[in-house]
mmCIF file of C-alpha atoms in Angstrom:
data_model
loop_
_atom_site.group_PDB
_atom_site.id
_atom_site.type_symbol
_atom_site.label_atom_id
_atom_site.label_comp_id
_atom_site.label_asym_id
_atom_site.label_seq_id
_atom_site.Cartn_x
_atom_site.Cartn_y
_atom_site.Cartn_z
ATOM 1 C CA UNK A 1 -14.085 25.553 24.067
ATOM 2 C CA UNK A 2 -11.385 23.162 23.889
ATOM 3 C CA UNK A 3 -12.833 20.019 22.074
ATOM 4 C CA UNK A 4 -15.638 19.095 19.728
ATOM 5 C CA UNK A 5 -17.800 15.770 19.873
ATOM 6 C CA UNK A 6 -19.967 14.412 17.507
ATOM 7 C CA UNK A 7 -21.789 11.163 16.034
ATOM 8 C CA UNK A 8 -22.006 10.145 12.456
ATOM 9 C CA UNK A 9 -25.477 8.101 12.212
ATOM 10 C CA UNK A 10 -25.323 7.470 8.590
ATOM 11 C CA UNK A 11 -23.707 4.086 9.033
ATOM 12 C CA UNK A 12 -25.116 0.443 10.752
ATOM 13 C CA UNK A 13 -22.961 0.975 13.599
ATOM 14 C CA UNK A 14 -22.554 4.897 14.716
ATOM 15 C CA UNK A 15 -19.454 6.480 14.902
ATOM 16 C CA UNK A 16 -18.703 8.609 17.582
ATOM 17 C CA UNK A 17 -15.806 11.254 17.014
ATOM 18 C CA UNK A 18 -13.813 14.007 18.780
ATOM 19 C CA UNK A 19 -12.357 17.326 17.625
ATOM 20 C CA UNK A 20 -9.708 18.750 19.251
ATOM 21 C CA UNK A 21 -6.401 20.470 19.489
ATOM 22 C CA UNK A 22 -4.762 17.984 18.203
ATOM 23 C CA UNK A 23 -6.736 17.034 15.459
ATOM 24 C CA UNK A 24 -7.012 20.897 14.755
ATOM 25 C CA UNK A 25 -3.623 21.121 13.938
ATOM 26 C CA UNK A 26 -3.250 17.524 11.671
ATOM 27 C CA UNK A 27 -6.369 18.676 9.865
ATOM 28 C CA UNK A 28 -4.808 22.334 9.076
ATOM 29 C CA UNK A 29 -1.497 20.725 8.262
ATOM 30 C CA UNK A 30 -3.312 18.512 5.647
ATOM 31 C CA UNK A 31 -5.037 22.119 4.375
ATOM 32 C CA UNK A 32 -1.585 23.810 3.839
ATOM 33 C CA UNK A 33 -0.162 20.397 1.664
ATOM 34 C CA UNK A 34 0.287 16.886 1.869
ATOM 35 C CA UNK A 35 3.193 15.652 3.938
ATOM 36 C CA UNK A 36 6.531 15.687 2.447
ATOM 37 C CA UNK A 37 8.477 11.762 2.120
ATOM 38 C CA UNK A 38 11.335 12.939 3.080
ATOM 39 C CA UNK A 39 14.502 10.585 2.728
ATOM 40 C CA UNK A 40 18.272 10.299 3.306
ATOM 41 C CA UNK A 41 20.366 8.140 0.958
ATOM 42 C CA UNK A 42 24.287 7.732 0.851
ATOM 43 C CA UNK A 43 26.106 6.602 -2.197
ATOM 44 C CA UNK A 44 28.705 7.978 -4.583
ATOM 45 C CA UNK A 45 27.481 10.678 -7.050
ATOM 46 C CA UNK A 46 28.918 9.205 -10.247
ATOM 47 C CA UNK A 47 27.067 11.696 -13.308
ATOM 48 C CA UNK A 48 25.306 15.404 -12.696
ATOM 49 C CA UNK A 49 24.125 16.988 -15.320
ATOM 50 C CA UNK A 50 23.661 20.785 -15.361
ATOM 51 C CA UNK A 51 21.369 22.164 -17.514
ATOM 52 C CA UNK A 52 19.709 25.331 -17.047
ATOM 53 C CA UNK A 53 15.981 23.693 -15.869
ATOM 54 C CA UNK A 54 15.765 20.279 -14.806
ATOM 55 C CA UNK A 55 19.384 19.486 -13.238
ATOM 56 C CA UNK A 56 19.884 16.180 -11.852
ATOM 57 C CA UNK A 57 22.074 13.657 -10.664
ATOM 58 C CA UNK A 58 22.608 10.067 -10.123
ATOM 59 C CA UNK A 59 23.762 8.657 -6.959
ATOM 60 C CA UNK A 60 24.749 4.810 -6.741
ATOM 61 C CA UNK A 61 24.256 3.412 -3.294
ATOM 62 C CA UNK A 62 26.427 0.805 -1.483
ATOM 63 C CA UNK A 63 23.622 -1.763 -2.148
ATOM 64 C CA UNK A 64 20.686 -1.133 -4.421
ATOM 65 C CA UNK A 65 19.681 0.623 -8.097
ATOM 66 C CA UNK A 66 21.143 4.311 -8.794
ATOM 67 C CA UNK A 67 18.538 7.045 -7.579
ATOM 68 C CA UNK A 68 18.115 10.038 -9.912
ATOM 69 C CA UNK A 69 18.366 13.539 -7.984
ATOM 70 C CA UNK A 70 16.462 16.580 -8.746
ATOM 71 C CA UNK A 71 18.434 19.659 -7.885
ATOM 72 C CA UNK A 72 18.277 23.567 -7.668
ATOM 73 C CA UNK A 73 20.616 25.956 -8.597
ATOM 74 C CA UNK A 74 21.608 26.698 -5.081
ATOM 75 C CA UNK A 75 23.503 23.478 -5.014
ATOM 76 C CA UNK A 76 25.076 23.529 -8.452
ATOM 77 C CA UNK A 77 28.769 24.588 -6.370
ATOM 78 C CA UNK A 78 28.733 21.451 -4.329
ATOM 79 C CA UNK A 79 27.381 19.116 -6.444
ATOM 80 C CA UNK A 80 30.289 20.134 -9.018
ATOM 81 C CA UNK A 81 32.273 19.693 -5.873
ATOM 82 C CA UNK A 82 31.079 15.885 -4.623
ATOM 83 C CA UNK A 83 31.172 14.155 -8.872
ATOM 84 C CA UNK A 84 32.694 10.809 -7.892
ATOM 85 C CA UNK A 85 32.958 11.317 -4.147
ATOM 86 C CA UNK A 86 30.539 9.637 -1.622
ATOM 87 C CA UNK A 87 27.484 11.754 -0.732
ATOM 88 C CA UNK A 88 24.958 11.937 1.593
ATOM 89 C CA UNK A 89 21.513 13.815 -0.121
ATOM 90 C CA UNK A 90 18.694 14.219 1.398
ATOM 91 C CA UNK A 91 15.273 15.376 -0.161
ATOM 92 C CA UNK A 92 11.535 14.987 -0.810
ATOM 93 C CA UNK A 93 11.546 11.562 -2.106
ATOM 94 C CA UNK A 94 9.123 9.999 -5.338
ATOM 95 C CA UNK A 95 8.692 6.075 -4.804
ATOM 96 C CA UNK A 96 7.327 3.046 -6.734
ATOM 97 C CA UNK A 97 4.552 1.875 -4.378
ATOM 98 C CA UNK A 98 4.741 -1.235 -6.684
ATOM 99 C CA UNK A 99 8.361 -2.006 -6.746
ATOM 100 C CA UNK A 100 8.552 -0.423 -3.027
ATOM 101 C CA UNK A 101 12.064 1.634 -4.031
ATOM 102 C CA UNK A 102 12.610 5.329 -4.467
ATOM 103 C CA UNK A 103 12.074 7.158 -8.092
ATOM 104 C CA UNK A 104 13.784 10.067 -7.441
ATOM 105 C CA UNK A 105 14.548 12.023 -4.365
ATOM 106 C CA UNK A 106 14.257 16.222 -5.373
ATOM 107 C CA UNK A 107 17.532 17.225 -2.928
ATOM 108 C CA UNK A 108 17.026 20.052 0.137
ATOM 109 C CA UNK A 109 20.404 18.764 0.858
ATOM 110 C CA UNK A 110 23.511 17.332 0.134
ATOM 111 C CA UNK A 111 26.851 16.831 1.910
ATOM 112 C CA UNK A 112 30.530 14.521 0.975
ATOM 113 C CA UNK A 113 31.099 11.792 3.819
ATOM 114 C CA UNK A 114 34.843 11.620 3.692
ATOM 115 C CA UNK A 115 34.496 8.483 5.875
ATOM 116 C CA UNK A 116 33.503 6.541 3.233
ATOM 117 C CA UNK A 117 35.802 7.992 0.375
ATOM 118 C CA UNK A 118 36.940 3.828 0.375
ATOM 119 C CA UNK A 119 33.706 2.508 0.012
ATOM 120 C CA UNK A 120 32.078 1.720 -3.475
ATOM 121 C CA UNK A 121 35.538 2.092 -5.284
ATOM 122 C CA UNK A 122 34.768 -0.199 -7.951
ATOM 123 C CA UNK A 123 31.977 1.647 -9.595
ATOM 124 C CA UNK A 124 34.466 4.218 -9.952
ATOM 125 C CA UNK A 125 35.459 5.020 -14.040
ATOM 126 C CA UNK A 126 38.817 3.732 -14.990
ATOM 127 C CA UNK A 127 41.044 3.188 -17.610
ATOM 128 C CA UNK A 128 42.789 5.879 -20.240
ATOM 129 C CA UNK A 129 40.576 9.377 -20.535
ATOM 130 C CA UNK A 130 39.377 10.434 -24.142
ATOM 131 C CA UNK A 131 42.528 11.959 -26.198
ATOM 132 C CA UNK A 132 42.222 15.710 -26.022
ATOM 133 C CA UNK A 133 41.678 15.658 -29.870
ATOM 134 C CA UNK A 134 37.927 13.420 -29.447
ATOM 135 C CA UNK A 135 35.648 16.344 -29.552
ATOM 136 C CA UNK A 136 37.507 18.342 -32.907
ATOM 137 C CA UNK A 137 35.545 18.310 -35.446
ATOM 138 C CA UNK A 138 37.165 17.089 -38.474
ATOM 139 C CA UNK A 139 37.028 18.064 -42.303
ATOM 140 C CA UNK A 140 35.252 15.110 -44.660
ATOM 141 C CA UNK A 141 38.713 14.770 -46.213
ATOM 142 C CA UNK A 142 40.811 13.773 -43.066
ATOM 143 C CA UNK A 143 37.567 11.597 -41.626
ATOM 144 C CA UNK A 144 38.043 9.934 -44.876
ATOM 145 C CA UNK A 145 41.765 9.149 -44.542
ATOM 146 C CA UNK A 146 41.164 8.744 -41.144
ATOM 147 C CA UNK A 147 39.564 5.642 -41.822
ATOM 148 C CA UNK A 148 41.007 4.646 -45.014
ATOM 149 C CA UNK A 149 37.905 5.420 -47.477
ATOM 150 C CA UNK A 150 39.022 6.380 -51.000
ATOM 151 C CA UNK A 151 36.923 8.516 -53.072
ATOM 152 C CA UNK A 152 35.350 6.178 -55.913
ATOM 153 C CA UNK A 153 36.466 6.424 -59.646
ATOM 154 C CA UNK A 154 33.996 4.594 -61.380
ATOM 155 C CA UNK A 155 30.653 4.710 -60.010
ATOM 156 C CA UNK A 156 29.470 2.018 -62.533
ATOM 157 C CA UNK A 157 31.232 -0.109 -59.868
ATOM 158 C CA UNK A 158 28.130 0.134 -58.194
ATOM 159 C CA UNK A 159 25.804 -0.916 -60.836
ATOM 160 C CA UNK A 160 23.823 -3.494 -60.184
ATOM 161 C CA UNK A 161 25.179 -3.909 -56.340
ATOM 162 C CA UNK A 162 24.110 -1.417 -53.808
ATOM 163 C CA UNK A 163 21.849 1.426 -55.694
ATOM 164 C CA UNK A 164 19.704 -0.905 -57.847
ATOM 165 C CA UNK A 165 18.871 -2.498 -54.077
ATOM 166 C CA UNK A 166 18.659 0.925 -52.116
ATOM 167 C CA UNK A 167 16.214 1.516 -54.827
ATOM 168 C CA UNK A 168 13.812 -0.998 -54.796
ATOM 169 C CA UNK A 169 13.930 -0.667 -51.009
ATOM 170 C CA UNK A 170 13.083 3.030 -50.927
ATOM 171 C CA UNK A 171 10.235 2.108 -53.813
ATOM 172 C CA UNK A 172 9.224 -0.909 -51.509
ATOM 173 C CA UNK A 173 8.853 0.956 -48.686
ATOM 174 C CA UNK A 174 7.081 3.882 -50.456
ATOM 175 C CA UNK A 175 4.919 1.580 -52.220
ATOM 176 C CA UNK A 176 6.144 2.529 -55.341
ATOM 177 C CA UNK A 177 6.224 0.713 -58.446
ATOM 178 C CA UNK A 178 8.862 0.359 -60.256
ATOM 179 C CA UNK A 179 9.073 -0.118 -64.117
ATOM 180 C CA UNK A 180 12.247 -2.396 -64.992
ATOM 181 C CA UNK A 181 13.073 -3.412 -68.614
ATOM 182 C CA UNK A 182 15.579 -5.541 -68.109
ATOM 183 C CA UNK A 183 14.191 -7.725 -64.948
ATOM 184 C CA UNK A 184 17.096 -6.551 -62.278
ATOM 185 C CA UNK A 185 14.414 -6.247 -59.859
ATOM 186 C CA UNK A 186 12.834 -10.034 -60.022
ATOM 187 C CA UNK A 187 12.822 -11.740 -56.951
ATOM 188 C CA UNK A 188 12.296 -9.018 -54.301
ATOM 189 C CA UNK A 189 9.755 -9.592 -51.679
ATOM 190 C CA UNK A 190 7.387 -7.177 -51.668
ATOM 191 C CA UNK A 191 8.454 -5.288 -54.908
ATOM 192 C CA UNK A 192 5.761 -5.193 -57.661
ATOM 193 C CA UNK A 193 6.908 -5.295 -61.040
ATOM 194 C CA UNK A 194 5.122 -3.423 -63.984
ATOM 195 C CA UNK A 195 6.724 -4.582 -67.393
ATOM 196 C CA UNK A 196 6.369 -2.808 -70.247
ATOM 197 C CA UNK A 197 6.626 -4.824 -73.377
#
């Protein structure tokens, strides 16, 4: 037996239909899993980030939004190798029916197109690195001099100016009340005064 015919009577106009080889094989493709999407981009791979589950990377196309890249371990070596060179990935791809443009593309494979090292050159990152020094920690007292902040010697500086108003926020926003005796809290939206007389 090579082929299978039948007609489906269930509808106002019958529909006649034929099994064979052919459709054998579509229908136990469809069994074993949906059909990949697979898609080829180019771009240059400007950002990868490695973390133990879930690395990905961004490539930025000639023409077009950046596409975020799923990828496995097994590529971890030439993605290090291809940051900021031109790429070529290719991979099951996740689209935007709506906005009809790729999602993300989860890579099978990716290779550097040294033909088009010149191309894209201006999304490149320029200017001075970050000063060796950026990621030391420093101690409270050198962030302070750092930045000129001297350590206050009379905190009654302050009355009146930013606690009173820190306070009435935090009671605001608590919905506290607050009991003031000498009115410094009049005048606040939102602030409910009890006096006590």
């Amino acid at each position: 037996m090579d082929r299978i015919e039948f007609t489906l009577n269930h509808r106002a106009q019958p529909l006649r239909a034929l099994y064979n080889r052919d459709g054998y094989t579509r229908v136990q493709q469809r069994i074993v899993g949906p059909q990949l999407n697979k898609r080829t981009i180019e771009g240059r791979l400007l950002m990868a980030d490695f973390k133990e589950r879930g690395s990905r990377l961004r490539v930025h196309p000639s023409s077009g939004d950046p596409v975020i890249c799923l990828f496995s371990e097994s590529l971890r070596d030439e993605v290090y190798r291809s940051i900021l060179h031109f790429v070529r990935v290719t991979g099951e791809a996740k689209e935007d029916p709506v906005l009809n443009k790729i999602v993300s593309i989860t890579i099978s494979d990716i290779e550097r197109i040294e033909a088009k090292e010149d191309q894209a050159m201006e999304i490149l990152p320029s200017g001075a690195p970050l000063p060796g020094d950026f990621w030391q920690a420093m101690s409270f007292d050198e962030l302070a001099a750092a930045q000129g902040v001297r350590p206050l010697s009379d905190i009654d500086a302050l009355v009146g100016v930013w606690p009173d108003a820190w306070i009435a926020a935090t009671a605001v926003w608590h919905h506290i009340s607050l009991v003031s005796h000498d009115g410094d809290f009049v005048g606040i939206a939102g602030l409910e005064i009890i006096r006590e007389d």
